[in-house]
Amino acid sequence: MTSAQAFAQIEDGVAFAQAIVDTIREPLLVLDKDLRVVCASRAFYQTFKLRPEDVAGCPLYRVGEGQWNIPELRVLLETILPQHAVMDAYEIDHDFGESGHHTMVLNARTVVNEGKGERLILLAMEDVTVQRAAEAAMRDLLAEKDVLLQEMRHRVGNSLQLIASILLMKARAVSSEETRHHLQDAHQRILSIAAAQQQLQASRHGEAIALAPYLGRLCETLTTTLIGDARPIVVRVAADGSAPSNEAASLGLIVTELVINALKHAFLADATTGEILVAYESAAAGGAWRLSVSDNGVGTPTEGAAKVAPGLGTSIIQALGHQLDARIEIVGGPRGTRVSLTHGVFAPPPVAAS
């Protein structure tokens, strides 16, 4: 026996149908072809504070003194539903008088009684008022958090600039050459952190940052701050891909430290020209990437992999590299030095056919 045959044997079909409607926890209306209310669920009466005697047999648009005369609902029932027979997740936002403001998700379906040729409309409603209010509150909190974060970044940037200025004044005032060197070194590092922070100031945490413009602007700032017109050294950037803002910040700090190191150690005072290349490449799949900073300076006496020389800059690079789960490699020779950080595994280049 099929389910349809089983239902057909129920003598009091009207009572059975009403029992089903009343069991449903969400508001539900059954309408005839003229959009008069045939029956409604208990949840409908409770949600909209209506009485059965004021609803049964009443045209839908007159229910609750016209509370249901809603333009969006008319479009659903009179235009869209006749064309499709089913409508899902149609959201309306409306003031229902005594019951208050509700955001409802409507689902409608046309049911035809084959025997009598009657057409009924089942109009089910999901009250998502509380859910939408919670979502709006969450959006407001996130917007407020972004404003506070931007304000904090702005204050941090100003504080870094102030600290850098104080360090520079102190460096000019001290008589000890060693102390002056340490103060100038600290001044440069504070400026580098400020430059990296400034480039990310407008981004949100975790937001994808295009690395070509980010590293390009960062290196422009370093060139202006640390090189100026006094030294014939050019810093170029070749980068593709993007990275989350927190990862991009670490990459920016690493680039800054490596560029500073190259400016300090790679070029002789009487060098005619110099070039520093900052390169970033990402693999097509797997999330692998490689960051490298190379120069055409004096290099090291022998080629081959070498350990990073101890120092504050080296410690910073090693710590950030560990944070990014990246391997650090230095290759030096008479034609310059190349420092690279690699995350993940890059596939070897294809072998050319012989």
mmCIF file of C-alpha atoms in Angstrom:
data_model
loop_
_atom_site.group_PDB
_atom_site.id
_atom_site.type_symbol
_atom_site.label_atom_id
_atom_site.label_comp_id
_atom_site.label_asym_id
_atom_site.label_seq_id
_atom_site.Cartn_x
_atom_site.Cartn_y
_atom_site.Cartn_z
ATOM 1 C CA MET A 1 0.000 0.000 0.000
ATOM 2 C CA THR A 2 1.384 3.373 -0.973
ATOM 3 C CA SER A 3 1.376 6.419 1.301
ATOM 4 C CA ALA A 4 -1.246 8.067 -0.953
ATOM 5 C CA GLN A 5 -3.541 5.033 -0.583
ATOM 6 C CA ALA A 6 -3.043 5.039 3.168
ATOM 7 C CA PHE A 7 -4.030 8.704 3.439
ATOM 8 C CA ALA A 8 -7.047 8.109 1.166
ATOM 9 C CA GLN A 9 -8.485 5.630 3.707
ATOM 10 C CA ILE A 10 -8.642 8.308 6.416
ATOM 11 C CA GLU A 11 -12.326 9.202 6.695
ATOM 12 C CA ASP A 12 -12.044 12.660 8.196
ATOM 13 C CA GLY A 13 -9.448 14.113 5.868
ATOM 14 C CA VAL A 14 -10.145 17.706 6.892
ATOM 15 C CA ALA A 15 -9.483 17.005 10.570
ATOM 16 C CA PHE A 16 -6.378 15.047 9.672
ATOM 17 C CA ALA A 17 -5.055 17.881 7.499
ATOM 18 C CA GLN A 18 -5.763 20.425 10.230
ATOM 19 C CA ALA A 19 -3.913 18.250 12.749
ATOM 20 C CA ILE A 20 -0.888 18.181 10.461
ATOM 21 C CA VAL A 21 -0.996 21.966 10.026
ATOM 22 C CA ASP A 22 -1.257 22.524 13.789
ATOM 23 C CA THR A 23 1.703 20.209 14.436
ATOM 24 C CA ILE A 24 4.058 22.342 12.352
ATOM 25 C CA ARG A 25 6.120 24.598 14.599
ATOM 26 C CA GLU A 26 6.531 27.373 12.034
ATOM 27 C CA PRO A 27 3.715 29.667 10.807
ATOM 28 C CA LEU A 28 1.808 28.081 7.917
ATOM 29 C CA LEU A 29 -1.151 29.211 5.802
ATOM 30 C CA VAL A 30 -3.272 27.201 3.382
ATOM 31 C CA LEU A 31 -4.880 29.459 0.752
ATOM 32 C CA ASP A 32 -7.447 28.756 -1.954
ATOM 33 C CA LYS A 33 -7.215 29.938 -5.551
ATOM 34 C CA ASP A 34 -8.697 33.318 -4.559
ATOM 35 C CA LEU A 35 -6.066 33.687 -1.832
ATOM 36 C CA ARG A 36 -8.575 33.213 0.990
ATOM 37 C CA VAL A 37 -7.290 31.519 4.136
ATOM 38 C CA VAL A 38 -8.506 27.902 4.287
ATOM 39 C CA CYS A 39 -6.650 27.172 7.513
ATOM 40 C CA ALA A 40 -3.656 28.354 9.513
ATOM 41 C CA SER A 41 -1.306 26.743 11.992
ATOM 42 C CA ARG A 42 -1.256 27.478 15.700
ATOM 43 C CA ALA A 43 2.193 28.970 15.239
ATOM 44 C CA PHE A 44 0.754 31.500 12.788
ATOM 45 C CA TYR A 45 -1.806 32.734 15.319
ATOM 46 C CA GLN A 46 0.776 32.862 18.109
ATOM 47 C CA THR A 47 3.449 34.646 16.079
ATOM 48 C CA PHE A 48 1.177 37.361 14.691
ATOM 49 C CA LYS A 49 -1.207 37.589 17.690
ATOM 50 C CA LEU A 50 -4.357 36.790 15.687
ATOM 51 C CA ARG A 51 -7.541 34.815 16.427
ATOM 52 C CA PRO A 52 -8.823 31.958 14.240
ATOM 53 C CA GLU A 53 -12.251 33.601 13.816
ATOM 54 C CA ASP A 54 -10.562 36.697 12.336
ATOM 55 C CA VAL A 55 -8.476 34.712 9.872
ATOM 56 C CA ALA A 56 -10.352 31.643 8.531
ATOM 57 C CA GLY A 57 -12.103 32.413 5.231
ATOM 58 C CA CYS A 58 -10.666 35.921 5.111
ATOM 59 C CA PRO A 59 -8.779 37.185 2.038
ATOM 60 C CA LEU A 60 -5.087 37.127 2.860
ATOM 61 C CA TYR A 61 -4.553 40.823 2.159
ATOM 62 C CA ARG A 62 -7.229 41.760 4.733
ATOM 63 C CA VAL A 63 -5.886 39.552 7.538
ATOM 64 C CA GLY A 64 -4.966 41.548 10.642
ATOM 65 C CA GLU A 65 -6.443 44.803 9.330
ATOM 66 C CA GLY A 66 -4.330 44.661 6.188
ATOM 67 C CA GLN A 67 -1.063 43.646 7.806
ATOM 68 C CA TRP A 68 -0.539 41.059 5.080
ATOM 69 C CA ASN A 69 -1.128 43.455 2.205
ATOM 70 C CA ILE A 70 2.584 43.386 1.417
ATOM 71 C CA PRO A 71 3.864 44.321 -2.076
ATOM 72 C CA GLU A 72 6.619 41.670 -2.002
ATOM 73 C CA LEU A 73 4.081 39.005 -1.058
ATOM 74 C CA ARG A 74 1.754 40.048 -3.884
ATOM 75 C CA VAL A 75 4.626 39.605 -6.338
ATOM 76 C CA LEU A 76 5.283 36.139 -4.933
ATOM 77 C CA LEU A 77 1.687 34.878 -4.977
ATOM 78 C CA GLU A 78 0.305 36.634 -8.058
ATOM 79 C CA THR A 79 3.253 36.700 -10.427
ATOM 80 C CA ILE A 80 6.091 34.340 -9.514
ATOM 81 C CA LEU A 81 4.245 31.382 -7.989
ATOM 82 C CA PRO A 82 1.791 30.823 -10.907
ATOM 83 C CA GLN A 83 4.774 30.566 -13.245
ATOM 84 C CA HIS A 84 6.874 28.167 -11.155
ATOM 85 C CA ALA A 85 4.421 26.400 -8.772
ATOM 86 C CA VAL A 86 7.196 26.449 -6.135
ATOM 87 C CA MET A 87 8.994 29.337 -4.456
ATOM 88 C CA ASP A 88 11.748 28.889 -1.872
ATOM 89 C CA ALA A 89 13.494 31.288 0.520
ATOM 90 C CA TYR A 90 11.728 34.526 -0.441
ATOM 91 C CA GLU A 91 12.619 36.976 2.337
ATOM 92 C CA ILE A 92 10.422 39.886 3.401
ATOM 93 C CA ASP A 93 10.907 42.486 6.109
ATOM 94 C CA HIS A 94 7.686 44.005 7.428
ATOM 95 C CA ASP A 95 5.952 45.639 10.395
ATOM 96 C CA PHE A 96 3.029 43.421 11.466
ATOM 97 C CA GLY A 97 1.385 45.853 13.845
ATOM 98 C CA GLU A 98 0.731 44.448 17.309
ATOM 99 C CA SER A 99 3.120 41.524 16.849
ATOM 100 C CA GLY A 100 5.918 43.888 15.881
ATOM 101 C CA HIS A 101 8.540 43.893 13.164
ATOM 102 C CA HIS A 102 9.380 40.534 11.605
ATOM 103 C CA THR A 103 11.805 39.264 9.001
ATOM 104 C CA MET A 104 10.220 36.248 7.369
ATOM 105 C CA VAL A 105 11.551 33.699 4.882
ATOM 106 C CA LEU A 106 8.617 32.472 2.784
ATOM 107 C CA ASN A 107 8.296 29.148 0.988
ATOM 108 C CA ALA A 108 5.230 28.571 -1.213
ATOM 109 C CA ARG A 109 3.965 25.564 -3.125
ATOM 110 C CA THR A 110 0.921 25.003 -5.301
ATOM 111 C CA VAL A 111 -1.077 21.809 -4.606
ATOM 112 C CA VAL A 112 -3.803 20.617 -7.000
ATOM 113 C CA ASN A 113 -6.628 18.283 -5.950
ATOM 114 C CA GLU A 114 -6.890 16.051 -9.032
ATOM 115 C CA GLY A 115 -10.370 14.830 -8.144
ATOM 116 C CA LYS A 116 -12.017 18.219 -7.644
ATOM 117 C CA GLY A 117 -9.644 20.310 -9.726
ATOM 118 C CA GLU A 118 -9.100 22.687 -6.827
ATOM 119 C CA ARG A 119 -5.837 24.544 -6.402
ATOM 120 C CA LEU A 120 -4.458 25.267 -2.962
ATOM 121 C CA ILE A 121 -1.392 27.223 -1.949
ATOM 122 C CA LEU A 122 0.765 26.191 0.998
ATOM 123 C CA LEU A 123 2.552 29.249 2.378
ATOM 124 C CA ALA A 124 5.170 28.318 5.001
ATOM 125 C CA MET A 125 7.076 30.966 6.920
ATOM 126 C CA GLU A 126 10.298 30.932 8.894
ATOM 127 C CA ASP A 127 10.707 33.763 11.356
ATOM 128 C CA VAL A 128 14.367 34.820 11.127
ATOM 129 C CA THR A 129 13.961 38.123 12.964
ATOM 130 C CA VAL A 130 16.244 37.177 15.846
ATOM 131 C CA GLN A 131 18.798 35.622 13.514
ATOM 132 C CA ARG A 132 18.949 38.704 11.267
ATOM 133 C CA ALA A 133 19.230 40.987 14.305
ATOM 134 C CA ALA A 134 22.136 38.900 15.589
ATOM 135 C CA GLU A 135 23.811 39.050 12.173
ATOM 136 C CA ALA A 136 23.374 42.828 12.055
ATOM 137 C CA ALA A 137 24.811 43.162 15.562
ATOM 138 C CA MET A 138 27.781 41.021 14.523
ATOM 139 C CA ARG A 139 28.369 43.211 11.447
ATOM 140 C CA ASP A 140 28.270 46.313 13.658
ATOM 141 C CA LEU A 141 30.771 44.753 16.067
ATOM 142 C CA LEU A 142 33.099 43.822 13.212
ATOM 143 C CA ALA A 143 32.844 47.333 11.771
ATOM 144 C CA GLU A 144 33.597 48.811 15.202
ATOM 145 C CA LYS A 145 36.544 46.437 15.579
ATOM 146 C CA ASP A 146 37.907 47.533 12.198
ATOM 147 C CA VAL A 147 37.621 51.200 13.190
ATOM 148 C CA LEU A 148 39.422 50.550 16.482
ATOM 149 C CA LEU A 149 42.086 48.506 14.688
ATOM 150 C CA GLN A 150 42.693 51.286 12.175
ATOM 151 C CA GLU A 151 42.929 53.815 14.999
ATOM 152 C CA MET A 152 45.401 51.582 16.841
ATOM 153 C CA ARG A 153 47.522 51.160 13.702
ATOM 154 C CA HIS A 154 47.508 54.916 13.164
ATOM 155 C CA ARG A 155 48.670 55.528 16.736
ATOM 156 C CA VAL A 156 51.335 52.824 16.446
ATOM 157 C CA GLY A 157 52.627 54.407 13.235
ATOM 158 C CA ASN A 158 52.836 57.835 14.849
ATOM 159 C CA SER A 159 54.572 56.371 17.900
ATOM 160 C CA LEU A 160 57.145 54.591 15.741
ATOM 161 C CA GLN A 161 57.924 57.802 13.861
ATOM 162 C CA LEU A 162 58.338 59.647 17.171
ATOM 163 C CA ILE A 163 60.672 56.959 18.564
ATOM 164 C CA ALA A 164 62.725 57.018 15.347
ATOM 165 C CA SER A 165 63.115 60.803 15.595
ATOM 166 C CA ILE A 166 64.253 60.584 19.227
ATOM 167 C CA LEU A 167 66.804 57.893 18.363
ATOM 168 C CA LEU A 168 68.167 60.009 15.522
ATOM 169 C CA MET A 169 68.555 63.057 17.793
ATOM 170 C CA LYS A 170 70.322 60.942 20.393
ATOM 171 C CA ALA A 171 72.635 59.485 17.736
ATOM 172 C CA ARG A 172 73.677 62.992 16.672
ATOM 173 C CA ALA A 173 74.252 64.070 20.272
ATOM 174 C CA VAL A 174 76.436 61.237 21.625
ATOM 175 C CA SER A 175 80.225 61.367 21.399
ATOM 176 C CA SER A 176 80.851 57.609 21.347
ATOM 177 C CA GLU A 177 81.130 56.280 17.804
ATOM 178 C CA GLU A 178 79.976 52.794 18.892
ATOM 179 C CA THR A 179 76.911 54.182 20.683
ATOM 180 C CA ARG A 180 76.111 56.356 17.665
ATOM 181 C CA HIS A 181 76.293 53.288 15.426
ATOM 182 C CA HIS A 182 73.895 51.324 17.634
ATOM 183 C CA LEU A 183 71.439 54.241 17.830
ATOM 184 C CA GLN A 184 71.512 54.714 14.061
ATOM 185 C CA ASP A 185 70.968 50.978 13.597
ATOM 186 C CA ALA A 186 67.961 51.078 15.940
ATOM 187 C CA HIS A 187 66.688 54.185 14.107
ATOM 188 C CA GLN A 188 66.769 52.374 10.765
ATOM 189 C CA ARG A 189 64.956 49.326 12.135
ATOM 190 C CA ILE A 190 62.223 51.435 13.707
ATOM 191 C CA LEU A 191 61.755 53.191 10.366
ATOM 192 C CA SER A 192 61.587 49.826 8.575
ATOM 193 C CA ILE A 193 58.882 48.558 10.927
ATOM 194 C CA ALA A 194 56.972 51.822 10.481
ATOM 195 C CA ALA A 195 57.219 51.491 6.693
ATOM 196 C CA ALA A 196 55.904 47.905 6.726
ATOM 197 C CA GLN A 197 53.122 48.875 9.133
ATOM 198 C CA GLN A 198 52.117 51.868 7.012
ATOM 199 C CA GLN A 199 51.743 49.776 3.859
ATOM 200 C CA LEU A 200 49.251 47.447 5.626
ATOM 201 C CA GLN A 201 47.390 50.162 7.515
ATOM 202 C CA ALA A 202 44.285 50.062 5.299
ATOM 203 C CA SER A 203 43.967 46.260 5.219
ATOM 204 C CA ARG A 204 41.942 43.979 7.469
ATOM 205 C CA HIS A 205 43.399 41.074 9.396
ATOM 206 C CA GLY A 206 43.685 38.057 7.099
ATOM 207 C CA GLU A 207 42.755 40.047 3.978
ATOM 208 C CA ALA A 208 44.663 39.028 0.844
ATOM 209 C CA ILE A 209 47.392 41.537 -0.050
ATOM 210 C CA ALA A 210 48.769 41.768 -3.603
ATOM 211 C CA LEU A 211 52.516 41.477 -3.038
ATOM 212 C CA ALA A 212 53.807 43.306 -6.128
ATOM 213 C CA PRO A 213 52.401 46.747 -5.155
ATOM 214 C CA TYR A 214 52.940 46.105 -1.441
ATOM 215 C CA LEU A 215 56.627 45.198 -1.744
ATOM 216 C CA GLY A 216 57.065 47.864 -4.411
ATOM 217 C CA ARG A 217 55.799 50.661 -2.161
ATOM 218 C CA LEU A 218 57.782 49.281 0.768
ATOM 219 C CA CYS A 219 61.029 49.300 -1.220
ATOM 220 C CA GLU A 220 60.299 52.800 -2.517
ATOM 221 C CA THR A 221 60.026 53.961 1.100
ATOM 222 C CA LEU A 222 63.276 52.200 2.018
ATOM 223 C CA THR A 223 65.035 53.721 -0.992
ATOM 224 C CA THR A 224 63.921 57.225 -0.047
ATOM 225 C CA THR A 225 64.744 56.757 3.641
ATOM 226 C CA LEU A 226 68.008 54.821 3.492
ATOM 227 C CA ILE A 227 69.567 55.598 0.091
ATOM 228 C CA GLY A 228 68.322 58.938 -1.159
ATOM 229 C CA ASP A 229 70.453 60.577 -3.841
ATOM 230 C CA ALA A 230 73.771 60.011 -2.101
ATOM 231 C CA ARG A 231 74.366 56.433 -3.287
ATOM 232 C CA PRO A 232 73.889 55.027 -6.829
ATOM 233 C CA ILE A 233 71.953 51.947 -5.667
ATOM 234 C CA VAL A 234 68.650 50.777 -7.178
ATOM 235 C CA VAL A 235 66.141 48.471 -5.467
ATOM 236 C CA ARG A 236 63.919 46.537 -7.904
ATOM 237 C CA VAL A 237 60.907 44.319 -7.140
ATOM 238 C CA ALA A 238 59.661 41.337 -9.155
ATOM 239 C CA ALA A 239 56.707 39.670 -7.447
ATOM 240 C CA ASP A 240 53.514 37.802 -8.224
ATOM 241 C CA GLY A 241 50.655 36.428 -6.164
ATOM 242 C CA SER A 242 49.196 37.558 -2.851
ATOM 243 C CA ALA A 243 49.357 36.669 0.830
ATOM 244 C CA PRO A 244 47.153 37.204 3.906
ATOM 245 C CA SER A 245 47.845 40.556 5.585
ATOM 246 C CA ASN A 246 49.475 38.968 8.651
ATOM 247 C CA GLU A 247 51.796 36.898 6.423
ATOM 248 C CA ALA A 248 52.476 39.897 4.182
ATOM 249 C CA ALA A 249 53.544 41.897 7.244
ATOM 250 C CA SER A 250 56.162 39.240 8.105
ATOM 251 C CA LEU A 251 57.381 39.145 4.492
ATOM 252 C CA GLY A 252 57.668 42.931 4.530
ATOM 253 C CA LEU A 253 59.784 42.898 7.687
ATOM 254 C CA ILE A 254 62.046 40.203 6.224
ATOM 255 C CA VAL A 255 62.520 42.204 3.013
ATOM 256 C CA THR A 256 63.308 45.309 5.042
ATOM 257 C CA GLU A 257 65.960 43.530 7.116
ATOM 258 C CA LEU A 258 67.576 41.947 4.045
ATOM 259 C CA VAL A 259 67.625 45.227 2.110
ATOM 260 C CA ILE A 260 69.186 47.000 5.112
ATOM 261 C CA ASN A 261 71.815 44.250 5.378
ATOM 262 C CA ALA A 262 72.619 44.529 1.677
ATOM 263 C CA LEU A 263 72.992 48.304 1.919
ATOM 264 C CA LYS A 264 75.318 47.937 4.883
ATOM 265 C CA HIS A 265 77.578 45.159 3.682
ATOM 266 C CA ALA A 266 77.252 44.529 -0.069
ATOM 267 C CA PHE A 267 78.502 47.769 -1.599
ATOM 268 C CA LEU A 268 81.805 49.567 -1.224
ATOM 269 C CA ALA A 269 81.824 53.280 -0.526
ATOM 270 C CA ASP A 270 83.352 54.042 -3.931
ATOM 271 C CA ALA A 271 81.044 51.672 -5.900
ATOM 272 C CA THR A 272 79.742 53.281 -9.070
ATOM 273 C CA THR A 273 76.440 51.403 -9.252
ATOM 274 C CA GLY A 274 74.576 48.771 -7.287
ATOM 275 C CA GLU A 275 71.361 46.812 -7.578
ATOM 276 C CA ILE A 276 69.213 44.930 -5.076
ATOM 277 C CA LEU A 277 66.515 42.620 -6.441
ATOM 278 C CA VAL A 278 63.545 41.599 -4.296
ATOM 279 C CA ALA A 279 61.714 38.641 -5.849
ATOM 280 C CA TYR A 280 58.648 36.687 -4.766
ATOM 281 C CA GLU A 281 57.181 33.748 -6.657
ATOM 282 C CA SER A 282 54.344 31.415 -5.754
ATOM 283 C CA ALA A 283 53.594 27.920 -6.995
ATOM 284 C CA ALA A 284 50.466 27.307 -9.039
ATOM 285 C CA ALA A 285 49.227 24.784 -6.469
ATOM 286 C CA GLY A 286 50.091 23.615 -2.992
ATOM 287 C CA GLY A 287 50.653 27.019 -1.391
ATOM 288 C CA ALA A 288 54.437 26.999 -1.896
ATOM 289 C CA TRP A 289 56.288 30.296 -2.281
ATOM 290 C CA ARG A 290 59.820 31.649 -2.393
ATOM 291 C CA LEU A 291 61.074 35.076 -1.328
ATOM 292 C CA SER A 292 64.594 36.164 -2.230
ATOM 293 C CA VAL A 293 66.695 39.303 -1.905
ATOM 294 C CA SER A 294 69.874 39.395 -4.022
ATOM 295 C CA ASP A 295 72.501 42.020 -4.730
ATOM 296 C CA ASN A 296 75.394 42.505 -7.135
ATOM 297 C CA GLY A 297 77.761 43.714 -4.438
ATOM 298 C CA VAL A 298 81.061 42.416 -3.143
ATOM 299 C CA GLY A 299 79.575 39.076 -2.105
ATOM 300 C CA THR A 300 81.492 36.519 -0.067
ATOM 301 C CA PRO A 301 84.859 34.859 -0.745
ATOM 302 C CA THR A 302 83.407 31.458 -1.678
ATOM 303 C CA GLU A 303 80.201 30.288 -3.258
ATOM 304 C CA GLY A 304 77.786 27.822 -1.721
ATOM 305 C CA ALA A 305 75.247 27.653 1.043
ATOM 306 C CA ALA A 306 76.225 29.395 4.260
ATOM 307 C CA LYS A 307 74.763 29.964 7.669
ATOM 308 C CA VAL A 308 73.352 33.337 8.526
ATOM 309 C CA ALA A 309 75.889 35.437 10.401
ATOM 310 C CA PRO A 310 74.822 36.219 13.967
ATOM 311 C CA GLY A 311 73.254 39.609 14.683
ATOM 312 C CA LEU A 312 69.975 41.330 15.480
ATOM 313 C CA GLY A 313 68.845 41.411 11.852
ATOM 314 C CA THR A 314 69.678 37.747 11.446
ATOM 315 C CA SER A 315 67.718 36.865 14.582
ATOM 316 C CA ILE A 316 64.696 38.749 13.262
ATOM 317 C CA ILE A 317 64.878 36.974 9.890
ATOM 318 C CA GLN A 318 65.278 33.560 11.507
ATOM 319 C CA ALA A 319 62.348 34.148 13.870
ATOM 320 C CA LEU A 320 60.051 35.360 11.076
ATOM 321 C CA GLY A 321 61.169 32.542 8.794
ATOM 322 C CA HIS A 322 60.340 29.997 11.496
ATOM 323 C CA GLN A 323 56.951 31.677 11.974
ATOM 324 C CA LEU A 324 56.268 31.316 8.237
ATOM 325 C CA ASP A 325 57.561 27.709 8.193
ATOM 326 C CA ALA A 326 60.169 28.723 5.630
ATOM 327 C CA ARG A 327 63.693 27.412 4.962
ATOM 328 C CA ILE A 328 66.463 30.036 4.851
ATOM 329 C CA GLU A 329 69.397 29.743 2.443
ATOM 330 C CA ILE A 330 72.259 32.108 1.660
ATOM 331 C CA VAL A 331 74.320 31.782 -1.507
ATOM 332 C CA GLY A 332 77.275 34.138 -1.873
ATOM 333 C CA GLY A 333 80.121 34.663 -4.278
ATOM 334 C CA PRO A 334 82.249 37.339 -5.901
ATOM 335 C CA ARG A 335 79.258 38.653 -7.865
ATOM 336 C CA GLY A 336 76.946 39.215 -4.938
ATOM 337 C CA THR A 337 74.793 37.504 -2.358
ATOM 338 C CA ARG A 338 71.352 35.938 -2.522
ATOM 339 C CA VAL A 339 69.232 35.187 0.554
ATOM 340 C CA SER A 340 66.078 33.144 0.005
ATOM 341 C CA LEU A 341 63.228 31.867 2.150
ATOM 342 C CA THR A 342 61.194 28.982 0.760
ATOM 343 C CA HIS A 343 57.868 27.709 2.067
ATOM 344 C CA GLY A 344 56.678 24.345 0.806
ATOM 345 C CA VAL A 345 58.159 22.451 -2.124
ATOM 346 C CA PHE A 346 58.628 23.882 -5.599
ATOM 347 C CA ALA A 347 58.463 21.421 -8.475
ATOM 348 C CA PRO A 348 61.781 21.272 -10.389
ATOM 349 C CA PRO A 349 61.730 23.015 -13.769
ATOM 350 C CA PRO A 350 60.897 20.768 -16.755
ATOM 351 C CA VAL A 351 63.858 19.173 -18.518
ATOM 352 C CA ALA A 352 64.221 20.352 -22.104
ATOM 353 C CA ALA A 353 63.826 17.672 -24.742
ATOM 354 C CA SER A 354 67.084 16.627 -26.362
#
